[in-house]
PDB file of C-alpha atoms in Angstrom:
ATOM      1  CA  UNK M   1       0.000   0.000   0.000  1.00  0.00           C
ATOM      2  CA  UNK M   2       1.198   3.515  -0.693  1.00  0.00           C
ATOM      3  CA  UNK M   3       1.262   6.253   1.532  1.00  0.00           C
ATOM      4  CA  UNK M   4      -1.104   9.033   0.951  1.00  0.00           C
ATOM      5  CA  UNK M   5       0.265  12.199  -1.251  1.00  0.00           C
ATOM      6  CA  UNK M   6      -0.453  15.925  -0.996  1.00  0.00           C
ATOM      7  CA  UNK M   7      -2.677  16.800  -3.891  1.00  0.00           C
ATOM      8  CA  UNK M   8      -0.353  18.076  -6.691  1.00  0.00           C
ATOM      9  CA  UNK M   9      -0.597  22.110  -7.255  1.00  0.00           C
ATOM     10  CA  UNK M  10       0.333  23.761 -10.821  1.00  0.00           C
ATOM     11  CA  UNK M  11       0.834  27.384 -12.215  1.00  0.00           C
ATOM     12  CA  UNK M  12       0.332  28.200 -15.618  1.00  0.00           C
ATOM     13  CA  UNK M  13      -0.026  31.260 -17.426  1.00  0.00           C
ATOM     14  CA  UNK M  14      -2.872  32.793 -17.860  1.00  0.00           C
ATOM     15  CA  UNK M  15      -4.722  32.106 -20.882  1.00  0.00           C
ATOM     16  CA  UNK M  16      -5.349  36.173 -21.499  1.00  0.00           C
ATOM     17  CA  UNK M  17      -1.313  36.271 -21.871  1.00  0.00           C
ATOM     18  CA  UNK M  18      -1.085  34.105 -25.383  1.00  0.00           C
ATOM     19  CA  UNK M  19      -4.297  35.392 -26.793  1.00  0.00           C
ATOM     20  CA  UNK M  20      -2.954  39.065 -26.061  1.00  0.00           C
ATOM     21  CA  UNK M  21       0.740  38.160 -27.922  1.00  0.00           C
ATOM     22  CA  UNK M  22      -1.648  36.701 -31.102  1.00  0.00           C
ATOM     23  CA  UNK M  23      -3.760  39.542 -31.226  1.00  0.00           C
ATOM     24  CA  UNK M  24      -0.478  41.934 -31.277  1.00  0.00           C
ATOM     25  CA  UNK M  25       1.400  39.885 -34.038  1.00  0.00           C
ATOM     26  CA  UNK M  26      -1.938  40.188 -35.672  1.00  0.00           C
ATOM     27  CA  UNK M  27      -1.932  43.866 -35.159  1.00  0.00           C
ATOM     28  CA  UNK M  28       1.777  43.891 -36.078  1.00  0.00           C
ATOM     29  CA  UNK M  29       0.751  42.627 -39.622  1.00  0.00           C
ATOM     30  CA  UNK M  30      -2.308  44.974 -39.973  1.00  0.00           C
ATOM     31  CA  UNK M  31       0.129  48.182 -39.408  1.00  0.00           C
ATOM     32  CA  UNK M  32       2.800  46.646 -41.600  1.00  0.00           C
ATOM     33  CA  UNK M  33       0.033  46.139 -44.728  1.00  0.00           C
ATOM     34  CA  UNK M  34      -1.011  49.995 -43.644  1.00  0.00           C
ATOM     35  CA  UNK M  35       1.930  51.542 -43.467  1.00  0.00           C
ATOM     36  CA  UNK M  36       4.556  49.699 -45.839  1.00  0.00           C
ATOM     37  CA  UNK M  37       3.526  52.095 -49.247  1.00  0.00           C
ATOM     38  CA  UNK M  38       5.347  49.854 -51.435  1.00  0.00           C
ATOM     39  CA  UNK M  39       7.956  49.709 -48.766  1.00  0.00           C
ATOM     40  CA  UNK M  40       8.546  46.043 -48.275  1.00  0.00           C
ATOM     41  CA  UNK M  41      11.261  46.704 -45.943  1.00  0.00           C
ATOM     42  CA  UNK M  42       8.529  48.005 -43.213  1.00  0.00           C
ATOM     43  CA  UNK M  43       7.010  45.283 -43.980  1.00  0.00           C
ATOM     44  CA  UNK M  44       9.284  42.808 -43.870  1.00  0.00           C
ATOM     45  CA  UNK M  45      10.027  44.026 -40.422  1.00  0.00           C
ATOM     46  CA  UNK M  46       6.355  43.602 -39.282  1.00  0.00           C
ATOM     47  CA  UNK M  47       6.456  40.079 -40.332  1.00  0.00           C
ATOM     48  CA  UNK M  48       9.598  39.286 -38.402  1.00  0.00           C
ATOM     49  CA  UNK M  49       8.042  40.845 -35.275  1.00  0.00           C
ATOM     50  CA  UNK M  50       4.640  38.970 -35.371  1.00  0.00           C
ATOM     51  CA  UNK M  51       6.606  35.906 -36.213  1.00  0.00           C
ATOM     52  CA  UNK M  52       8.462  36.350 -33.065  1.00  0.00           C
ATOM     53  CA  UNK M  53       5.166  37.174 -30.860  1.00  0.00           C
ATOM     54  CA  UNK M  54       3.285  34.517 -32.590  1.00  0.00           C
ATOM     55  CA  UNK M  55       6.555  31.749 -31.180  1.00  0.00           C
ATOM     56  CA  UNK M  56       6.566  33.465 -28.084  1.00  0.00           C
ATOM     57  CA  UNK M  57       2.440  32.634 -27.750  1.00  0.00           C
ATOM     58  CA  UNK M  58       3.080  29.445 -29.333  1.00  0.00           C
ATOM     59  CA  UNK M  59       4.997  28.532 -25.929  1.00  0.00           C
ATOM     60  CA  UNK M  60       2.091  29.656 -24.110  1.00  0.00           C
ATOM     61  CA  UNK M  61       0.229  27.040 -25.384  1.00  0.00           C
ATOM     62  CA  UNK M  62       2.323  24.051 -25.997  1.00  0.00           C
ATOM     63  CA  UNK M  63       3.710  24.346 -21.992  1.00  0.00           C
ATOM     64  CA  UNK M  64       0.944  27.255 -20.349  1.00  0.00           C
ATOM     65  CA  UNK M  65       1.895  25.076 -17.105  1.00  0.00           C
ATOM     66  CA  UNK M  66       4.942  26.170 -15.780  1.00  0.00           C
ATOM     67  CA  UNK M  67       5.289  24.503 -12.443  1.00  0.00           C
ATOM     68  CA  UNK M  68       4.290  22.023 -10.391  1.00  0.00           C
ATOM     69  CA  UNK M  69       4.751  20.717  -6.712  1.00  0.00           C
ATOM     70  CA  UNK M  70       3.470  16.891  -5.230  1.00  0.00           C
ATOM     71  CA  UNK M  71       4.277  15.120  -2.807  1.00  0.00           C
ATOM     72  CA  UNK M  72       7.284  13.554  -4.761  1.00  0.00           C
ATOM     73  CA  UNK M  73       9.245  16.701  -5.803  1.00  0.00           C
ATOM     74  CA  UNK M  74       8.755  19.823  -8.267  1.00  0.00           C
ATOM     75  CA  UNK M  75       8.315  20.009 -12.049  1.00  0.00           C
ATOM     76  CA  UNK M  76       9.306  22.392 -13.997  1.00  0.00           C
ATOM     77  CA  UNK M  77       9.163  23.509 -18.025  1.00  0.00           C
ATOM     78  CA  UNK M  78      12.571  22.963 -19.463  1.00  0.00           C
ATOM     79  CA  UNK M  79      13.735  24.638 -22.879  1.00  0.00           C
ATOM     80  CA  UNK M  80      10.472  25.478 -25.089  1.00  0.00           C
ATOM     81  CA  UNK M  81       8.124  23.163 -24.026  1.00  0.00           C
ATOM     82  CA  UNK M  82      10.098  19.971 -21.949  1.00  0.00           C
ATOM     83  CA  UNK M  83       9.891  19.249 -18.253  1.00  0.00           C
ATOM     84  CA  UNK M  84      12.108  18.196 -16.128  1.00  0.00           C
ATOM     85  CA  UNK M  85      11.431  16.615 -11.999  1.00  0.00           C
ATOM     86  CA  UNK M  86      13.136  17.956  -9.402  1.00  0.00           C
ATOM     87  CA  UNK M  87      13.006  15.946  -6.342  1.00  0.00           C
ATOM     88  CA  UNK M  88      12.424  17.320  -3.565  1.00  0.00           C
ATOM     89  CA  UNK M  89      16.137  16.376  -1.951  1.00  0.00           C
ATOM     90  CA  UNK M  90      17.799  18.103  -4.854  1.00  0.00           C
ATOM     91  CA  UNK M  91      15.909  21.446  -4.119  1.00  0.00           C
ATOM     92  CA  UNK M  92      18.530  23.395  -1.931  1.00  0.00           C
ATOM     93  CA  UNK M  93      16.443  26.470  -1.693  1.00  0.00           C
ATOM     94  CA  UNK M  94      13.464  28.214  -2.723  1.00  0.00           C
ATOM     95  CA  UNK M  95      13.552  32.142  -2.882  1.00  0.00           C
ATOM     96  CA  UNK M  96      11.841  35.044  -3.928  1.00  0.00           C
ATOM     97  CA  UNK M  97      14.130  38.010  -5.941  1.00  0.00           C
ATOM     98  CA  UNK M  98      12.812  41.198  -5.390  1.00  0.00           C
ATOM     99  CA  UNK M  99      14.377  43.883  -7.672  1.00  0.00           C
ATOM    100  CA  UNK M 100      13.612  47.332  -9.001  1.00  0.00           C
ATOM    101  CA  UNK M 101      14.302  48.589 -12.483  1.00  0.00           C
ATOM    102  CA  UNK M 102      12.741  52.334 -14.090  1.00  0.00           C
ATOM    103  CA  UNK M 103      10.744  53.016 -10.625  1.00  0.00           C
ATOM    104  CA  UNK M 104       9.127  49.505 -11.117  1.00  0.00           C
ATOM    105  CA  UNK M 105       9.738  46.426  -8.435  1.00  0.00           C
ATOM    106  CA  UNK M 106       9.360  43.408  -9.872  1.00  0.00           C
ATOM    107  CA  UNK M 107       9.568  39.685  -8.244  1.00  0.00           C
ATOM    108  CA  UNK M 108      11.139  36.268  -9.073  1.00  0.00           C
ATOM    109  CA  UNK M 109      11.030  32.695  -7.939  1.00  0.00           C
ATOM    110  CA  UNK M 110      14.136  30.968  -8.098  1.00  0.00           C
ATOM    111  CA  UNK M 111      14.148  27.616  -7.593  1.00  0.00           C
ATOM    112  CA  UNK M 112      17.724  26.297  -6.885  1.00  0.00           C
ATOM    113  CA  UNK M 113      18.481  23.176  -7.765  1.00  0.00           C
ATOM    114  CA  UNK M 114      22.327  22.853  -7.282  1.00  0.00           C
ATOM    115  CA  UNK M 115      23.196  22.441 -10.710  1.00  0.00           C
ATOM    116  CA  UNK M 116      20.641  24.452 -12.533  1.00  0.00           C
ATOM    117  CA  UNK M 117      18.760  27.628 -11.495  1.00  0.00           C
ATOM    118  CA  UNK M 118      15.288  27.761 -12.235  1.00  0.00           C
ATOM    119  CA  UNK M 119      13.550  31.401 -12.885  1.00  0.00           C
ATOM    120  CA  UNK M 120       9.683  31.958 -12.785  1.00  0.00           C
ATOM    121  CA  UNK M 121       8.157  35.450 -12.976  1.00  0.00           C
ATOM    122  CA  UNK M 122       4.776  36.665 -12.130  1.00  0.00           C
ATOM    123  CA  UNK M 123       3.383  35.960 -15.723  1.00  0.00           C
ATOM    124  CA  UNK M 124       5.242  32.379 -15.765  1.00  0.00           C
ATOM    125  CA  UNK M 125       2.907  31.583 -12.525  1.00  0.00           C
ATOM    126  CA  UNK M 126      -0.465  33.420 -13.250  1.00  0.00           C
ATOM    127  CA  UNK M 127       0.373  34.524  -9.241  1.00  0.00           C
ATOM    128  CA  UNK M 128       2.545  36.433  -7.696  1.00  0.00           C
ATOM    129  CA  UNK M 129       5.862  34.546  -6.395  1.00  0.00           C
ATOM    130  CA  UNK M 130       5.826  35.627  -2.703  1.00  0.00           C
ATOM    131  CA  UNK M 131       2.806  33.257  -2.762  1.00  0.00           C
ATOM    132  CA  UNK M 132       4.533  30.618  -4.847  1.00  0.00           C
ATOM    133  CA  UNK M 133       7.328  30.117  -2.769  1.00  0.00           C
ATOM    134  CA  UNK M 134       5.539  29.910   0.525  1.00  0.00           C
ATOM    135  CA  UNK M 135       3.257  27.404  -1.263  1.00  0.00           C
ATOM    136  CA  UNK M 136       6.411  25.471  -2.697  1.00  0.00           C
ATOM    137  CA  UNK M 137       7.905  25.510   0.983  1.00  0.00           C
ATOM    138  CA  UNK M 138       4.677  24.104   2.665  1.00  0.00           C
ATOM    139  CA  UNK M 139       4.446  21.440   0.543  1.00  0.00           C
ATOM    140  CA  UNK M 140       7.965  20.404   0.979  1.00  0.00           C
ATOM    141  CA  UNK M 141       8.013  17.023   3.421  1.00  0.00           C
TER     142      UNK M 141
END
């Protein structure tokens, strides 16, 4: 018989986040088509930036979860869309980077890992990463 597990707990991005990087790639193309005048330079350059957005989005939805704690360890996205399982005896610590930039503060989990060094912003975790971490640390046995 097993022993019981915590329930397993996920953050994802939000699903606003993707639809708002299509709908600016599609913007992107509308203002090149307006704009270029037989320019295909602008244009070219319009394409090349929704392309970019439209990748970006793409990530969105191929991994929109970007973590996730159990009872056995923590998951994380790895590259473009893998994952990779941290147990929970490799985690060495769990902290939140607060930093301001421009008059704006901005937070970051980091999830260290010895080897690697995971980094999760707010829009990475649809919630802020104050609450993350104390979540992360609560469900560590």
């Amino acid at each position: 018989m097993h022993p019981p597990s915590s329930p397993a707990r996920q953050w994802r991005v939000s699903p606003a986040l993707p639809a708002a990087k299509l709908a600016a790639a599609l913007g992107l193309v509308a203002l090149g088509l307006l704009l270029a005048a037989g320019d295909p330079v602008q244009l070219v350059l319009a394409l090349a930036a929704a392309v970019g957005l439209v990748g970006w989005a793409a990530r969105d939805l191929l991994a929109p979860v970007r973590l996730a704690a159990d009872a056995a360890g923590i998951t994380v996205v790895r590259g473009y869309a893998g994952r990779r399982h941290l147990p929970w005896d490799a985690v060495e610590a769990i902290t939140v980077d607060r930093r301001t930039r421009f008059g704006l503060s901005g937070e970051t989990l980091e999830i260290d890992a010895g080897e690697t060094l995971h980094l999760l912003g707010r829009a990475d975790l649809g919630a802020p990463p104050t609450e993350v971490a104390e979540s992360l640390r609560a469900a560590r046995p």
